[in-house]
Amino acid sequence: MKSYPESIMPFTDGQLAQYEEQGAVTIDTPFTPEELDRAEAAWDRLKQTGGKPYEDPDFIEVVQHPYFEAVAKKVLRAQAVHLWWGLAPHERAPASPPYADSQDQWARGCHTDIQATIEDFEATPRRMRAELWFWLNDVPANRGAMRILPGSHRHVMEYWDQVLTPEHKAMLPRVHGLRPAPVPETAPAFPEHVPDLRETPWLECEPTPFVARRGQVLVLCSAGLHSAWQNEDTVPRKAMGTSWVADGVSCGLPKNQRDAVIEFFPQLRSKLCPDRAHIVPPDFDWLFESNYDPKWPETFPQP
Ligand SMILES: [Fe+2]
């Protein structure tokens, strides 16, 4: 496997522009129905057995496919990229009725995962995590399609640009889950939150369901507001996710997530084809620890 040829890349400049404006875009992939069958069977196996994903050759086949690396390079405007995260098959299992209504789900689930500034996002290479959700079965709206508030990523990152101290900006991008107020006192981030920045409060906005066909990929910037959604179908939503960052960009993770990456990556790397091993870095000098404490006072302004 060599690099993915730019000329047949099914990820257009227009789709990249959508990612930049809206923070999310669903794109096609080159996987054949047979390849998707193999990937879905691996997903089923891993869910059934609870086995380690890196020990399943069909899972490895997906992770190391050059297409994802090529998409990440284009998203991040980078010459070279590597994995930041991507540990396990992801499931959104069917929920049992009675179902919560949409407003309640959004009010409960709406959050951001990555904290970064708009300057980080607009840099070349982009200092952002490129999150690729690879769908192994169809994702209609009622099968737990992710809800996203298009464009919110820009407002939120502009806000971080305005309020964070230079010292704290130097510690981005980082995984730091935040949500609009009210934040439960039991949440690790409490009392940090994403303040309302537009006329309509975030929790009263209507998010968009990002539906997809089997074999498509959701390219997500999770610095914007989004939410998991209940699956009202009878079958699970099946995904494999990888997250990428440009070479040379330092990334923050809470201690437990950083520990997981440090344990998982060498094992994953040992299973990759030699000409694909570069997608998993051999060291961790790019990965710093960034916890919920000590708090940054700029992140919990009083209303
Ligand atoms: Fe999230």
Coordinates of C-alpha atoms and ligand atoms in Angstrom, one line a residue, residues 111-113 131 133 220 222 226, ligand 1:
H111 CA -21.2 19.4 23.9
T112 CA -17.8 20.1 22.4
D113 CA -14.9 17.7 22.7
E131 CA -12.3 13.0 13.3
W133 CA -16.4 8.3 11.5
L220 CA -16.2 16.1 12.1
S222 CA -15.7 18.4 17.4
H226 CA -22.9 18.2 18.6
Ligands
FE1 FE -18.5 14.3 21.2

